[in-house]
Short mmCIF file of C-alpha atoms in Angstrom, two decimals:
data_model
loop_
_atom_site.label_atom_id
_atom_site.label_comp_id
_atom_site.label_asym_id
_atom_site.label_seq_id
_atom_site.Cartn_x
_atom_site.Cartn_y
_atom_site.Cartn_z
CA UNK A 20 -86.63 -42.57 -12.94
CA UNK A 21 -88.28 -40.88 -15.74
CA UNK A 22 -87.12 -40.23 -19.41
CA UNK A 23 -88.08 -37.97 -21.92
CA UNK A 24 -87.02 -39.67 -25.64
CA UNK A 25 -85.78 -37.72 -28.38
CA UNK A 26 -88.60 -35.89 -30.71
CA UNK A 27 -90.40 -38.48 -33.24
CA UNK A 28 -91.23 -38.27 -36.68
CA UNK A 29 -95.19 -39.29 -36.61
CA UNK A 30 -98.37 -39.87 -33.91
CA UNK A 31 -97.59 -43.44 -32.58
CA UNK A 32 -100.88 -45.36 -32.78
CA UNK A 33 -103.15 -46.97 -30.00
CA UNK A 34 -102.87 -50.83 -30.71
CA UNK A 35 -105.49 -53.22 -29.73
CA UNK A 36 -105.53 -52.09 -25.77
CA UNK A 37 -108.05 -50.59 -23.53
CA UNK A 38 -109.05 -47.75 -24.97
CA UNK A 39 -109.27 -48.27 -28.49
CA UNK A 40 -112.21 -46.79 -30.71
CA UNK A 41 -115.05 -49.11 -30.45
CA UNK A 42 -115.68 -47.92 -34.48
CA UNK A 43 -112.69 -46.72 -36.70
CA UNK A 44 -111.86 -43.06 -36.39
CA UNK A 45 -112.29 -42.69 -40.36
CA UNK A 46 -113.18 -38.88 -41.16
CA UNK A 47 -115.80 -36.79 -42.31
CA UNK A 48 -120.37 -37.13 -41.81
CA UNK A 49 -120.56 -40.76 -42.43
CA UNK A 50 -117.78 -41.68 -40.26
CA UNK A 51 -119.19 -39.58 -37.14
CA UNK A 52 -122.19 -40.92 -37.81
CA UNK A 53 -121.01 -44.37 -37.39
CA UNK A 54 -119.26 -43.29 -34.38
CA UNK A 55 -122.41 -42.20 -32.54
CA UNK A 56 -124.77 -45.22 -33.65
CA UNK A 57 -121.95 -47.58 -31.94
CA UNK A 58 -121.95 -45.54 -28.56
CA UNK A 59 -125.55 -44.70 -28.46
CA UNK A 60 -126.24 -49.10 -28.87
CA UNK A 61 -123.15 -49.74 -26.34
CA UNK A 62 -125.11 -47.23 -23.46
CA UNK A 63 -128.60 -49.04 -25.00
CA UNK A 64 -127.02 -52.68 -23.97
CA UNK A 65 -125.30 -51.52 -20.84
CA UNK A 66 -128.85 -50.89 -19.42
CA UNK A 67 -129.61 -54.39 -18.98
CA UNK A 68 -126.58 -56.42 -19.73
CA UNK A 69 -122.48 -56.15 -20.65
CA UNK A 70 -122.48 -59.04 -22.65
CA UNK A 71 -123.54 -57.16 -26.34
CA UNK A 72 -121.17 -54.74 -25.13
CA UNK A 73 -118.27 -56.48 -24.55
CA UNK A 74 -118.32 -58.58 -27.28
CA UNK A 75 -118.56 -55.32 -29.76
CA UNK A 76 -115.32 -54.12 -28.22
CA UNK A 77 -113.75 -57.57 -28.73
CA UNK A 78 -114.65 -57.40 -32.20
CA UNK A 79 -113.37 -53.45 -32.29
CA UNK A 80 -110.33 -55.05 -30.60
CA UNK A 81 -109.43 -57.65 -33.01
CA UNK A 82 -109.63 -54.95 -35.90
CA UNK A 83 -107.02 -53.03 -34.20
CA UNK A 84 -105.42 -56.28 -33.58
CA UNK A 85 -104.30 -57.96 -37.02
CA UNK A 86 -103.28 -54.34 -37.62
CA UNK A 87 -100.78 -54.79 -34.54
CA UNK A 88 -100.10 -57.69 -35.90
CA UNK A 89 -98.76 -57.06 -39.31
CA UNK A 90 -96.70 -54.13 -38.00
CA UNK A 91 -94.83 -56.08 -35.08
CA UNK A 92 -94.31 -58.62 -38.03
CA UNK A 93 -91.87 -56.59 -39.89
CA UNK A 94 -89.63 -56.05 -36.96
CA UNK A 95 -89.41 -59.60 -35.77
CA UNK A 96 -85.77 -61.33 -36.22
CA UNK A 97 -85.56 -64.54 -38.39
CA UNK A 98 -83.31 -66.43 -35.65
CA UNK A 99 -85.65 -66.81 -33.60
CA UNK A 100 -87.27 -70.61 -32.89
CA UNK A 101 -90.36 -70.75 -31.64
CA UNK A 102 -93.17 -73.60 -29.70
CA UNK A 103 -96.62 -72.82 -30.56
CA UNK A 104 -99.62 -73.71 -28.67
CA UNK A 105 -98.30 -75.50 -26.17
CA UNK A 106 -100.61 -76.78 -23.11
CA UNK A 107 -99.97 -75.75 -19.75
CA UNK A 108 -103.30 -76.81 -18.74
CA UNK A 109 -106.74 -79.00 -19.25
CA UNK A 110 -109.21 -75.89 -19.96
CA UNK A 111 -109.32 -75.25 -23.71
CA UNK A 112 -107.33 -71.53 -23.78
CA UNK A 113 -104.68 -72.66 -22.05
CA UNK A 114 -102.23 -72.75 -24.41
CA UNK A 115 -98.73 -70.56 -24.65
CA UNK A 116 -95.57 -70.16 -27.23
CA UNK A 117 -92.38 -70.04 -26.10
CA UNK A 118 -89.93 -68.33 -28.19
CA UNK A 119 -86.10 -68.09 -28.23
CA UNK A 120 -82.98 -67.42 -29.74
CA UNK A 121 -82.10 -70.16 -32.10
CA UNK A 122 -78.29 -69.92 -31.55
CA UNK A 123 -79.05 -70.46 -27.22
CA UNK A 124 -77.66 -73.04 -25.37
CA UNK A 125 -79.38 -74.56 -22.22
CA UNK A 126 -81.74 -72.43 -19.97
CA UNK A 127 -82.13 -69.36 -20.57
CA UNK A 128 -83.94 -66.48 -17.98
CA UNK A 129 -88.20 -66.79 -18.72
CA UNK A 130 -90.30 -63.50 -19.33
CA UNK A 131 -93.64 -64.12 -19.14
CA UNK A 132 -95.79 -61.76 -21.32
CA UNK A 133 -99.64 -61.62 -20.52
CA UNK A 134 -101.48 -59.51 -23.45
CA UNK A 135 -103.96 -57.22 -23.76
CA UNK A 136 -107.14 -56.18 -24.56
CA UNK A 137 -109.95 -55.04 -21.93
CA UNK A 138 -110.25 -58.63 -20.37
CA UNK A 139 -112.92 -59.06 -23.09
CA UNK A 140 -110.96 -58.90 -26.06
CA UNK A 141 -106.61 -59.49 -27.59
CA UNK A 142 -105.15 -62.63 -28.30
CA UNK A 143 -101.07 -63.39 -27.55
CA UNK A 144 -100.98 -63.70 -31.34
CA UNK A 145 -101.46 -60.06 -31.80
CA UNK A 146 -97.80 -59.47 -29.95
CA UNK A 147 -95.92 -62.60 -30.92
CA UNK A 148 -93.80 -60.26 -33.02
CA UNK A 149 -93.30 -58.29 -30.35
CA UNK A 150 -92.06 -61.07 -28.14
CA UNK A 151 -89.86 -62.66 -30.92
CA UNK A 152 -88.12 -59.16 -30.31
CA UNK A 153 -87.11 -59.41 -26.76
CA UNK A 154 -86.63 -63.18 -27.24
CA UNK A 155 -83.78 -62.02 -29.77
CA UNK A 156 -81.84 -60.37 -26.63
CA UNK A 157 -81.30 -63.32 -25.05
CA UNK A 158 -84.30 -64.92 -22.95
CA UNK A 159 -86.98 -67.20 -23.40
CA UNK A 160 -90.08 -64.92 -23.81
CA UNK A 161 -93.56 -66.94 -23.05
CA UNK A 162 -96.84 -65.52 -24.20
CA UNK A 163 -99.74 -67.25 -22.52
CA UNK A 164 -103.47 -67.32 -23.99
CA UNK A 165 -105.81 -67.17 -20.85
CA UNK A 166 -109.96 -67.29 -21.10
CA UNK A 167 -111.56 -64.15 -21.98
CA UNK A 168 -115.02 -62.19 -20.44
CA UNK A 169 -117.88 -62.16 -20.43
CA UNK A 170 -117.51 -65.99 -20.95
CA UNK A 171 -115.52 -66.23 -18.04
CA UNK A 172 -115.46 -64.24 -15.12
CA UNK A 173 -112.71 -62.94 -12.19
CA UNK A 174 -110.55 -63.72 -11.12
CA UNK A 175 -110.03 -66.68 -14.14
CA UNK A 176 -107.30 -65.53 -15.65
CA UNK A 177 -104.94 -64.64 -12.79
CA UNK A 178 -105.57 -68.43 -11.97
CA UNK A 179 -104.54 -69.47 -15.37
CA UNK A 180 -101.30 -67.47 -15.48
CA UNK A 181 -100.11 -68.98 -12.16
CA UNK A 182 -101.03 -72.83 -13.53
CA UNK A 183 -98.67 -71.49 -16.52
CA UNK A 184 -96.37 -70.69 -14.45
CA UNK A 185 -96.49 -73.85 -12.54
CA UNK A 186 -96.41 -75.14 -15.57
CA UNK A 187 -93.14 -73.59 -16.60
CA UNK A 188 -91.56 -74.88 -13.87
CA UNK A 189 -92.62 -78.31 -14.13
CA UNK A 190 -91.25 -78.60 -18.02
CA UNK A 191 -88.36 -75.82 -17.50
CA UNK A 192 -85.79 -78.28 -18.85
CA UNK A 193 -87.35 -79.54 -21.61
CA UNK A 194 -88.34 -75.63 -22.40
CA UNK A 195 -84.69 -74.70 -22.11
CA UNK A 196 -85.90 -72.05 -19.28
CA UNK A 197 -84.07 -71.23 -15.80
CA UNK A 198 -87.10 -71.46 -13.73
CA UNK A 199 -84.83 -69.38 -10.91
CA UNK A 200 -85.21 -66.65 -12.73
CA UNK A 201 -88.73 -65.20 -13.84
CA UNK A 202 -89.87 -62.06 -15.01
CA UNK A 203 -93.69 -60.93 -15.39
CA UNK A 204 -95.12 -58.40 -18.10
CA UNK A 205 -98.19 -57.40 -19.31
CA UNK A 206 -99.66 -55.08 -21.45
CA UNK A 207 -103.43 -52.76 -21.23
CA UNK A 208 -105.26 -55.50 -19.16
CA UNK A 209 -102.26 -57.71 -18.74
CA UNK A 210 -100.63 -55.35 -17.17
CA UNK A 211 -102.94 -55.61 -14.53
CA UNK A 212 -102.89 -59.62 -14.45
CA UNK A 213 -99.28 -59.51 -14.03
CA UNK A 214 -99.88 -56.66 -11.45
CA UNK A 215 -101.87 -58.89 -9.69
CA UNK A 216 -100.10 -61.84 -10.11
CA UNK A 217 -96.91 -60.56 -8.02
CA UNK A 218 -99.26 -59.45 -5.42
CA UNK A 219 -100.56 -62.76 -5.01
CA UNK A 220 -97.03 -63.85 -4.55
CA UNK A 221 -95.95 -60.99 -2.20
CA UNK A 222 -98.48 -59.26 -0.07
CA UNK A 223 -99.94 -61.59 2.83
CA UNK A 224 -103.41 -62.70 2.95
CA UNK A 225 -104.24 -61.19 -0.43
CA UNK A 226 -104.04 -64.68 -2.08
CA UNK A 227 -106.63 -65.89 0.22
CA UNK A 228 -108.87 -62.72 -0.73
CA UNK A 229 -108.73 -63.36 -4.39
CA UNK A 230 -108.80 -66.67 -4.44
CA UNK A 231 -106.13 -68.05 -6.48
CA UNK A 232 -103.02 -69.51 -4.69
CA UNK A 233 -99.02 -68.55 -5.54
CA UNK A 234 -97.31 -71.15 -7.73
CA UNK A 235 -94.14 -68.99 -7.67
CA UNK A 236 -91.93 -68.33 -4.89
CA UNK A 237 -91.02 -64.37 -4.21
CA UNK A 238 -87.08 -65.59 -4.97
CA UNK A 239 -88.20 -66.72 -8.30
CA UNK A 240 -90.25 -64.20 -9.32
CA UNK A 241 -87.23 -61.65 -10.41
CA UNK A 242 -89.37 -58.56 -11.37
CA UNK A 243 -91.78 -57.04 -13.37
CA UNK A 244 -92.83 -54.65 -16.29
CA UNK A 245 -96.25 -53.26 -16.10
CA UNK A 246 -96.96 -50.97 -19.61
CA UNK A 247 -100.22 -48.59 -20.53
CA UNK A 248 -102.18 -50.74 -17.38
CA UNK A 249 -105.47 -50.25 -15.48
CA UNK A 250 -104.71 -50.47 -11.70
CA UNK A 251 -107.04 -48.78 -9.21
CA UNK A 252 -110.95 -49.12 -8.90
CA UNK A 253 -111.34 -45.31 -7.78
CA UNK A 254 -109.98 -43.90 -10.45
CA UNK A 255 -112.64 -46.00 -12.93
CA UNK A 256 -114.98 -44.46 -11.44
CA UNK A 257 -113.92 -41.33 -13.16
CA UNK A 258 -112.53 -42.20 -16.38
CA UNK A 259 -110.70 -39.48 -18.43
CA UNK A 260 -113.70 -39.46 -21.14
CA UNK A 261 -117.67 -40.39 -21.60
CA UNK A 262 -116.04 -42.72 -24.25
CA UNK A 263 -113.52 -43.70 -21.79
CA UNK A 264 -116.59 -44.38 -19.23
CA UNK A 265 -118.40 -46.50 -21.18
CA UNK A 266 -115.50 -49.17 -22.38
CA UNK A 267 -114.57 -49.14 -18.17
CA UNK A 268 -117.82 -50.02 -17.44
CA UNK A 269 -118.19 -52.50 -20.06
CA UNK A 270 -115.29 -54.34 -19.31
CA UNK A 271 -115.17 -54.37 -15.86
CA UNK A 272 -119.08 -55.28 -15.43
CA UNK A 273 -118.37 -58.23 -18.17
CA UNK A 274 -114.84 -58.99 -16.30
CA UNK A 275 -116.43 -58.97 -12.42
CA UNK A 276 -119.62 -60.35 -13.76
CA UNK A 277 -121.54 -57.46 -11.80
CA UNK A 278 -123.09 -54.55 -12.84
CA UNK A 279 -122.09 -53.03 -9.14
CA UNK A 280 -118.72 -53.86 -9.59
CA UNK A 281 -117.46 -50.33 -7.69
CA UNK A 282 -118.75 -51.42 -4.69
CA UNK A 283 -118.76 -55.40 -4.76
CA UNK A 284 -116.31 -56.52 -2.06
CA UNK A 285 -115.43 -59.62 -3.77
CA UNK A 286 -114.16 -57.40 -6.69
CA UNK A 287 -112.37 -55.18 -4.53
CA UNK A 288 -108.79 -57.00 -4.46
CA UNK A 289 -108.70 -55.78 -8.25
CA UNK A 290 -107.32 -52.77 -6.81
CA UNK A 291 -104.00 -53.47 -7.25
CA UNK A 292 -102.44 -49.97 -5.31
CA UNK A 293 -104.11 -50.92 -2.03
CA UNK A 294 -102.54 -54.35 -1.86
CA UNK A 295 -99.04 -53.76 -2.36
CA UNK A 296 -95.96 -54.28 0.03
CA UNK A 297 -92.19 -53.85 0.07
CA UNK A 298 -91.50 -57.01 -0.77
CA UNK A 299 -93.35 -56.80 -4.60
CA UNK A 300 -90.89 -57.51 -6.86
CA UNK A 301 -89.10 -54.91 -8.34
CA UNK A 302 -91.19 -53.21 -11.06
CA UNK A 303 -90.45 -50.96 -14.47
CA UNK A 304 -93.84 -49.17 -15.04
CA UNK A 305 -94.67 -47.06 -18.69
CA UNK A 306 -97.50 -45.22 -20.09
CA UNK A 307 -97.96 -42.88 -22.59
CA UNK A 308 -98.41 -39.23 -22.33
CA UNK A 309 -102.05 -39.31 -23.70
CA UNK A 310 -102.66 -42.32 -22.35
CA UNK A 311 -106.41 -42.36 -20.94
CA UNK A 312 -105.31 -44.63 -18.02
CA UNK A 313 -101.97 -42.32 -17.42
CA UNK A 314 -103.31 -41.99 -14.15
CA UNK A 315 -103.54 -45.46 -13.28
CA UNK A 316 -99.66 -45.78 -13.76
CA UNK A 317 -99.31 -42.89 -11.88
CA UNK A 318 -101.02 -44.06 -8.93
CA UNK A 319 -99.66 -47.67 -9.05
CA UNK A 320 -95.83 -45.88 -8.87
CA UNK A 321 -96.77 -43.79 -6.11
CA UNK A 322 -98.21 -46.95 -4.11
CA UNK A 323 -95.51 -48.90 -4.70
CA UNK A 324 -93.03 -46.15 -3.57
CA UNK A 325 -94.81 -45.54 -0.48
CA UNK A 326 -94.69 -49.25 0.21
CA UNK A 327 -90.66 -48.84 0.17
CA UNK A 328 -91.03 -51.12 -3.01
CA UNK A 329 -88.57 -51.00 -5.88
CA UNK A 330 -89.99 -49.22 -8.86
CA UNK A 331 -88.59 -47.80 -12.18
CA UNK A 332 -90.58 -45.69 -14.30
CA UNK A 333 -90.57 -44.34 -18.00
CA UNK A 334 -93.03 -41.57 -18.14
CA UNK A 335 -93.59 -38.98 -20.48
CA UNK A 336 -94.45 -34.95 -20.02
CA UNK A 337 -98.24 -34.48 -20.85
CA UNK A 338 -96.74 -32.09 -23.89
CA UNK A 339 -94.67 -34.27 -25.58
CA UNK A 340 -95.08 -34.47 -29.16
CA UNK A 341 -96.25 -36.20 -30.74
CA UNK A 342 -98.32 -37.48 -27.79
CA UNK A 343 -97.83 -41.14 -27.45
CA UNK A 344 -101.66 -43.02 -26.71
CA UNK A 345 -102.43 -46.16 -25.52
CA UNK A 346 -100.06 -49.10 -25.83
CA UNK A 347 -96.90 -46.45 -27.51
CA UNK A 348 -94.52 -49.42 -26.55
CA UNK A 349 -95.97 -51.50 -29.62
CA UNK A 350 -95.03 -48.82 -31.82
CA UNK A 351 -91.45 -49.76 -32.91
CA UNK A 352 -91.11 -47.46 -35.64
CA UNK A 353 -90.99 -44.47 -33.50
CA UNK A 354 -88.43 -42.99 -30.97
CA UNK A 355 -90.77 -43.52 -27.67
CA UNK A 356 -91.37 -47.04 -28.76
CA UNK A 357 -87.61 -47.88 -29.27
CA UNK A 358 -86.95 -46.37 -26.42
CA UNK A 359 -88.88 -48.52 -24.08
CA UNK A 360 -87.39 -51.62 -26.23
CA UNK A 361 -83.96 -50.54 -24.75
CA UNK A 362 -85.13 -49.88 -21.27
CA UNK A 363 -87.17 -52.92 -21.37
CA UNK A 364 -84.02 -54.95 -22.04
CA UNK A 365 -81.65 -53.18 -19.98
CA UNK A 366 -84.18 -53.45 -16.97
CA UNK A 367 -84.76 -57.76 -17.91
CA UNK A 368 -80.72 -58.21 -18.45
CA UNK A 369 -79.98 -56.55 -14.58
CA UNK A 370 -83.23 -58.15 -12.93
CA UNK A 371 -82.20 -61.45 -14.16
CA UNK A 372 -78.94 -61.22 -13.48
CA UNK A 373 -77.80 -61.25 -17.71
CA UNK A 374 -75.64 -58.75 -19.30
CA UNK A 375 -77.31 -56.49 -21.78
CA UNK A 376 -76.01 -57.07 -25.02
#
């Protein structure tokens, strides 16, 4: 079902996701001026390569990042104990935290949180706040660091999340996680790995297609909360904006590693809405009302309904004000954001079979 929060105070700022400003928004000649120079060298790269590209949004990204950052930091609890950097596998960015309550005993239900950031750009540093939050309900939260384009290509990181969580499973006691019960999120582009990742676990054949084999049974893989995520190839072929148009096509060239991405079969399966069954797991879904990639959501809900899938959904009407942007969920010092906090918890306490506090 859909919600509409109560009225907020302020504009809740676009945090390190998809479509963030490759150049600060900043005001008056100089800024605009800025503004265009960055576009017109982003369409000047894209003619022969993604690579400049992409790595100009990474650096845009990590701006808008430590800014993320700091502001998750003054919401996250004290009592919360956390593992940093701990290997799940041999390649060098595969490395996660775990976080969780310090007053827990024994195993406690595992959401796994795959961040943001274009597949180019974000690091799970960015939302460890933000995780230290949820942890603070009661579960062990997980954020995994997987390897980034252009330097590495699709469909690497959907491999790297399932060897994390194969590797969760392996060291679930020594963790203090119930590897029965698993939850999946994602934000911007994680959204869309996590997306991905129950397909791989749910719809037949479509492992085989990608590539990358299940390390999660369907019965352990509880559910999953997609926020502010890209989903369906057709629709970047028309992205809300030019601005819009040229961050899909820089991402998705570095991420597929071809410039014909659209129409390269191998990169097809990234279509998440075409390869979805009943039996995904059951899914809460979010975007913002200004959202460029609203749509995508959209879309993804519809698909999954259609399927006879379980889906739960907290959209907003395109005039609420103040219109929430890209990655509103971040935003904890506003209404919408709090809001999804709640849901968010509610949603993970009756998936995994906890009692909300």
């Amino acid at each position: 079902m859909s919600e509409r929060p109560a009225g907020e105070g302020r504009h809740a700022a676009a945090t390190g996701g998809q479509f963030t400003p490759l150049v600060s928004a900043g005001s008056g000649l100089p800024a605009r001026v800025v503004r265009r120079a960055a576009l017109a060298l982003v369409r000047a790269t894209l003619l022969v390569s993604a690579t400049p590209a992409a790595l100009l949004v990474r650096k845009a990204f990590a701006a808008d990042g430590a800014k993320t950052t700091a502001a998750l930091a003054r919401h996250a609890p004290k009592d919360v104990d956390a593992a940093l950097d701990v290997r799940y596998g041999d390649e060098p960015d595969m490395l996660l935290d775990v976080f969780r309550p310090a007053s827990a005993r024994g195993p406690l239900p595992a959401l796994v949180w795959v961040h943001g950031g274009g597949f180019v750009g974000g690091a799970k540093e960015e939302i460890a706040g933000y995780l230290k939050v949820v942890a603070s309900h009661g579960f062990a939260v997980v954020g995994p660091r997987y390897s980034l384009a252009p330097g590495h290509r699709y469909p690497t990181p959907p491999r790297q999340m399932m060897a994390a969580l194969a590797y969760l499973q392996a060291d679930a006691e020594r963790l203090g996680i119930d590897a029965t019960r698993i939850a999946v999120a994602g934000d911007s582009a994680g959204a869309h790995i996590a997306a991905q990742l129950a397909a791989l676990v749910t719809t037949p054949g479509y492992a085989e297609r990608v590539g990358v084999a299940p390390t999660i049974t369907p019965q352990e893989l509880r559910c999953l909360v997609l926020a502010c995520g890209p989903y369906d190839l057709r629709l970047a072929r028309h992205p809300a904006t030019p601005a819009g148009k040229d961050l899909m096509r820089t991402v998705l060239w570095a991420y597929s590693g071809t410039r014909g991405y659209l129409d390269d079969p191998s990169f097809a399966p990234w279509s998440i809405p075409d390869h979805v069954t009943a039996a995904f797991p059951p899914a809460f879904v979010t975007v913002g009302s200004a959202d460029p990639l609203r749509r995508h959501s959209e879309r993804l809900a519809e698909a999954l309904r259609g399927a006879g899938a379980d889906v739960e959904t907290l959209f907003f009407p395109e005039d609420h004000e103040p219109p929430l942007d890209h990655e509103y969920q971040f935003d904890l010092d506003t209404a919408a954001g709090r809001l999804f906090l709640e849901r968010l918890v509610a949603f993970l306490s009756r998936r995994l079979e906890q009692r909300s506090p």
